[in-house]
């Protein structure tokens, strides 16, 4: 027979988990991610493979969706040259400066100083094209044929032909030691 203390705690835990899952599903529905996308100047269709809600201190920040070819193993996605798109739908306003600071924090965890120095001009150009984020904004990063395309609310705001920049910047979300290991795992599982 369960102890009197464990049963209520288990019940509360189950209720919190189910409430959290419902809230996550509601937020993902709000993000309204498409079932598939087609990269710029291509005819390859990328399928929605995974999506996840990122919370920080119990606050919903954004939902992320990962699009990739249907036949690729997601664990190998970042080490391949396969096309992919990461799309973020925001629930909070975030200043451009805070986005840049978070990006550099993750990149400094992921790369040595020499690599960062090599990537810095491209990253600075990308950052120069970021705007303050408002509730309901959508950003996407697409890697296709070695090219990186950044979109803000479906408008192209930055393009680069540097495949290392594409991998490094997508790695902020999809490589180890990035912004959120929970998000990375959920997207790449």
GROMACS .gro file of C-alpha atoms in nm:
model
  189
    1UNK     CA    1   0.000   0.000   0.000
    2UNK     CA    2   0.145   0.340  -0.097
    3UNK     CA    3   0.233   0.574   0.182
    4UNK     CA    4  -0.018   0.856   0.238
    5UNK     CA    5   0.248   1.111   0.140
    6UNK     CA    6   0.349   0.945  -0.189
    7UNK     CA    7   0.001   0.912  -0.338
    8UNK     CA    8  -0.082   1.285  -0.324
    9UNK     CA    9   0.265   1.375  -0.454
   10UNK     CA   10   0.232   1.128  -0.739
   11UNK     CA   11  -0.111   1.267  -0.821
   12UNK     CA   12   0.014   1.626  -0.814
   13UNK     CA   13   0.311   1.529  -1.032
   14UNK     CA   14   0.087   1.356  -1.284
   15UNK     CA   15  -0.147   1.656  -1.295
   16UNK     CA   16   0.140   1.899  -1.344
   17UNK     CA   17   0.286   1.684  -1.621
   18UNK     CA   18  -0.046   1.653  -1.803
   19UNK     CA   19  -0.108   2.028  -1.766
   20UNK     CA   20   0.240   2.101  -1.900
   21UNK     CA   21   0.190   1.867  -2.197
   22UNK     CA   22  -0.146   2.028  -2.276
   23UNK     CA   23   0.007   2.377  -2.257
   24UNK     CA   24   0.293   2.268  -2.483
   25UNK     CA   25   0.052   2.121  -2.740
   26UNK     CA   26  -0.156   2.440  -2.727
   27UNK     CA   27   0.152   2.655  -2.789
   28UNK     CA   28   0.270   2.433  -3.075
   29UNK     CA   29  -0.074   2.462  -3.233
   30UNK     CA   30  -0.051   2.840  -3.196
   31UNK     CA   31   0.283   2.836  -3.380
   32UNK     CA   32   0.104   2.666  -3.673
   33UNK     CA   33   0.415   2.511  -3.824
   34UNK     CA   34   0.363   2.387  -4.181
   35UNK     CA   35   0.382   2.013  -4.245
   36UNK     CA   36   0.656   2.072  -4.503
   37UNK     CA   37   0.863   2.350  -4.662
   38UNK     CA   38   1.067   2.389  -4.980
   39UNK     CA   39   1.407   2.561  -4.953
   40UNK     CA   40   1.487   2.862  -5.166
   41UNK     CA   41   1.583   2.783  -5.526
   42UNK     CA   42   1.517   2.415  -5.482
   43UNK     CA   43   1.256   2.153  -5.534
   44UNK     CA   44   1.343   1.934  -5.238
   45UNK     CA   45   1.063   1.912  -4.983
   46UNK     CA   46   1.165   1.921  -4.618
   47UNK     CA   47   0.927   1.751  -4.378
   48UNK     CA   48   0.841   1.876  -4.030
   49UNK     CA   49   1.033   1.622  -3.824
   50UNK     CA   50   1.000   1.758  -3.469
   51UNK     CA   51   0.883   2.061  -3.276
   52UNK     CA   52   0.926   2.168  -2.918
   53UNK     CA   53   0.831   2.451  -2.682
   54UNK     CA   54   1.121   2.627  -2.512
   55UNK     CA   55   1.043   2.755  -2.165
   56UNK     CA   56   1.272   2.962  -1.946
   57UNK     CA   57   1.187   3.004  -1.578
   58UNK     CA   58   0.831   2.879  -1.643
   59UNK     CA   59   0.778   3.133  -1.922
   60UNK     CA   60   0.704   3.023  -2.279
   61UNK     CA   61   0.971   3.185  -2.496
   62UNK     CA   62   0.933   3.023  -2.838
   63UNK     CA   63   0.841   2.706  -3.020
   64UNK     CA   64   1.097   2.556  -3.253
   65UNK     CA   65   1.035   2.334  -3.554
   66UNK     CA   66   1.293   2.127  -3.737
   67UNK     CA   67   1.243   2.048  -4.106
   68UNK     CA   68   1.462   1.793  -4.283
   69UNK     CA   69   1.441   1.532  -4.559
   70UNK     CA   70   1.217   1.244  -4.456
   71UNK     CA   71   1.489   0.985  -4.517
   72UNK     CA   72   1.771   1.129  -4.304
   73UNK     CA   73   1.851   1.016  -3.953
   74UNK     CA   74   1.819   1.329  -3.739
   75UNK     CA   75   2.114   1.236  -3.516
   76UNK     CA   76   2.334   1.271  -3.828
   77UNK     CA   77   2.174   1.589  -3.959
   78UNK     CA   78   2.431   1.842  -3.839
   79UNK     CA   79   2.728   1.632  -3.953
   80UNK     CA   80   2.578   1.595  -4.301
   81UNK     CA   81   2.529   1.848  -4.577
   82UNK     CA   82   2.156   1.773  -4.596
   83UNK     CA   83   1.918   2.063  -4.629
   84UNK     CA   84   1.735   2.167  -4.315
   85UNK     CA   85   1.528   2.448  -4.173
   86UNK     CA   86   1.495   2.558  -3.813
   87UNK     CA   87   1.191   2.778  -3.755
   88UNK     CA   88   1.123   2.970  -3.433
   89UNK     CA   89   0.786   3.118  -3.337
   90UNK     CA   90   0.811   3.366  -3.048
   91UNK     CA   91   0.566   3.422  -2.762
   92UNK     CA   92   0.759   3.708  -2.601
   93UNK     CA   93   0.925   4.027  -2.711
   94UNK     CA   94   1.303   4.001  -2.698
   95UNK     CA   95   1.548   4.277  -2.773
   96UNK     CA   96   1.791   4.229  -3.058
   97UNK     CA   97   2.077   4.283  -2.812
   98UNK     CA   98   1.957   3.996  -2.592
   99UNK     CA   99   1.936   3.765  -2.894
  100UNK     CA  100   2.290   3.854  -2.997
  101UNK     CA  101   2.421   3.811  -2.641
  102UNK     CA  102   2.260   3.463  -2.614
  103UNK     CA  103   2.401   3.362  -2.953
  104UNK     CA  104   2.755   3.465  -2.858
  105UNK     CA  105   2.726   3.290  -2.521
  106UNK     CA  106   2.639   2.961  -2.695
  107UNK     CA  107   2.902   3.006  -2.967
  108UNK     CA  108   3.173   3.076  -2.708
  109UNK     CA  109   3.084   2.749  -2.534
  110UNK     CA  110   3.098   2.561  -2.863
  111UNK     CA  111   3.408   2.698  -3.037
  112UNK     CA  112   3.766   2.796  -2.958
  113UNK     CA  113   3.888   3.154  -3.005
  114UNK     CA  114   4.056   3.085  -3.340
  115UNK     CA  115   3.739   2.938  -3.492
  116UNK     CA  116   3.527   3.221  -3.353
  117UNK     CA  117   3.766   3.478  -3.499
  118UNK     CA  118   3.727   3.313  -3.841
  119UNK     CA  119   3.345   3.305  -3.810
  120UNK     CA  120   3.305   3.651  -3.653
  121UNK     CA  121   3.271   3.859  -3.975
  122UNK     CA  122   2.984   3.641  -4.100
  123UNK     CA  123   2.818   3.626  -3.760
  124UNK     CA  124   2.845   4.004  -3.727
  125UNK     CA  125   2.681   4.046  -4.071
  126UNK     CA  126   2.400   3.811  -3.971
  127UNK     CA  127   2.353   3.994  -3.640
  128UNK     CA  128   2.341   4.328  -3.820
  129UNK     CA  129   2.028   4.199  -3.995
  130UNK     CA  130   1.844   4.094  -3.679
  131UNK     CA  131   1.555   4.301  -3.546
  132UNK     CA  132   1.391   4.323  -3.208
  133UNK     CA  133   1.151   4.031  -3.172
  134UNK     CA  134   0.784   4.084  -3.094
  135UNK     CA  135   0.524   3.836  -2.973
  136UNK     CA  136   0.410   3.640  -3.281
  137UNK     CA  137   0.728   3.693  -3.484
  138UNK     CA  138   0.879   3.406  -3.676
  139UNK     CA  139   1.246   3.357  -3.764
  140UNK     CA  140   1.381   3.075  -3.977
  141UNK     CA  141   1.730   2.958  -4.067
  142UNK     CA  142   1.761   2.740  -4.375
  143UNK     CA  143   2.071   2.551  -4.483
  144UNK     CA  144   2.045   2.441  -4.846
  145UNK     CA  145   2.335   2.349  -5.074
  146UNK     CA  146   2.582   2.503  -4.828
  147UNK     CA  147   2.399   2.834  -4.824
  148UNK     CA  148   2.240   2.994  -4.516
  149UNK     CA  149   1.920   3.196  -4.546
  150UNK     CA  150   1.774   3.390  -4.253
  151UNK     CA  151   1.411   3.498  -4.272
  152UNK     CA  152   1.216   3.722  -4.038
  153UNK     CA  153   0.841   3.688  -4.080
  154UNK     CA  154   0.901   3.518  -4.418
  155UNK     CA  155   1.116   3.804  -4.553
  156UNK     CA  156   1.478   3.717  -4.637
  157UNK     CA  157   1.699   3.939  -4.422
  158UNK     CA  158   2.039   3.768  -4.464
  159UNK     CA  159   2.209   3.519  -4.697
  160UNK     CA  160   2.554   3.363  -4.686
  161UNK     CA  161   2.742   3.119  -4.908
  162UNK     CA  162   2.962   3.010  -4.613
  163UNK     CA  163   2.874   2.651  -4.511
  164UNK     CA  164   3.080   2.684  -4.189
  165UNK     CA  165   2.874   2.985  -4.086
  166UNK     CA  166   2.555   2.792  -4.164
  167UNK     CA  167   2.660   2.499  -3.947
  168UNK     CA  168   2.788   2.719  -3.665
  169UNK     CA  169   2.477   2.934  -3.645
  170UNK     CA  170   2.233   2.643  -3.670
  171UNK     CA  171   2.450   2.471  -3.410
  172UNK     CA  172   2.343   2.731  -3.155
  173UNK     CA  173   2.023   2.523  -3.134
  174UNK     CA  174   2.126   2.189  -3.283
  175UNK     CA  175   2.480   2.116  -3.160
  176UNK     CA  176   2.601   2.021  -2.811
  177UNK     CA  177   2.656   2.304  -2.560
  178UNK     CA  178   2.411   2.533  -2.738
  179UNK     CA  179   2.123   2.731  -2.595
  180UNK     CA  180   1.922   2.437  -2.461
  181UNK     CA  181   2.015   2.072  -2.444
  182UNK     CA  182   1.649   1.983  -2.384
  183UNK     CA  183   1.544   2.164  -2.702
  184UNK     CA  184   1.830   2.010  -2.903
  185UNK     CA  185   1.741   1.661  -2.786
  186UNK     CA  186   1.370   1.708  -2.857
  187UNK     CA  187   1.438   1.833  -3.210
  188UNK     CA  188   1.695   1.570  -3.302
  189UNK     CA  189   1.535   1.261  -3.147
   0.00000   0.00000   0.00000
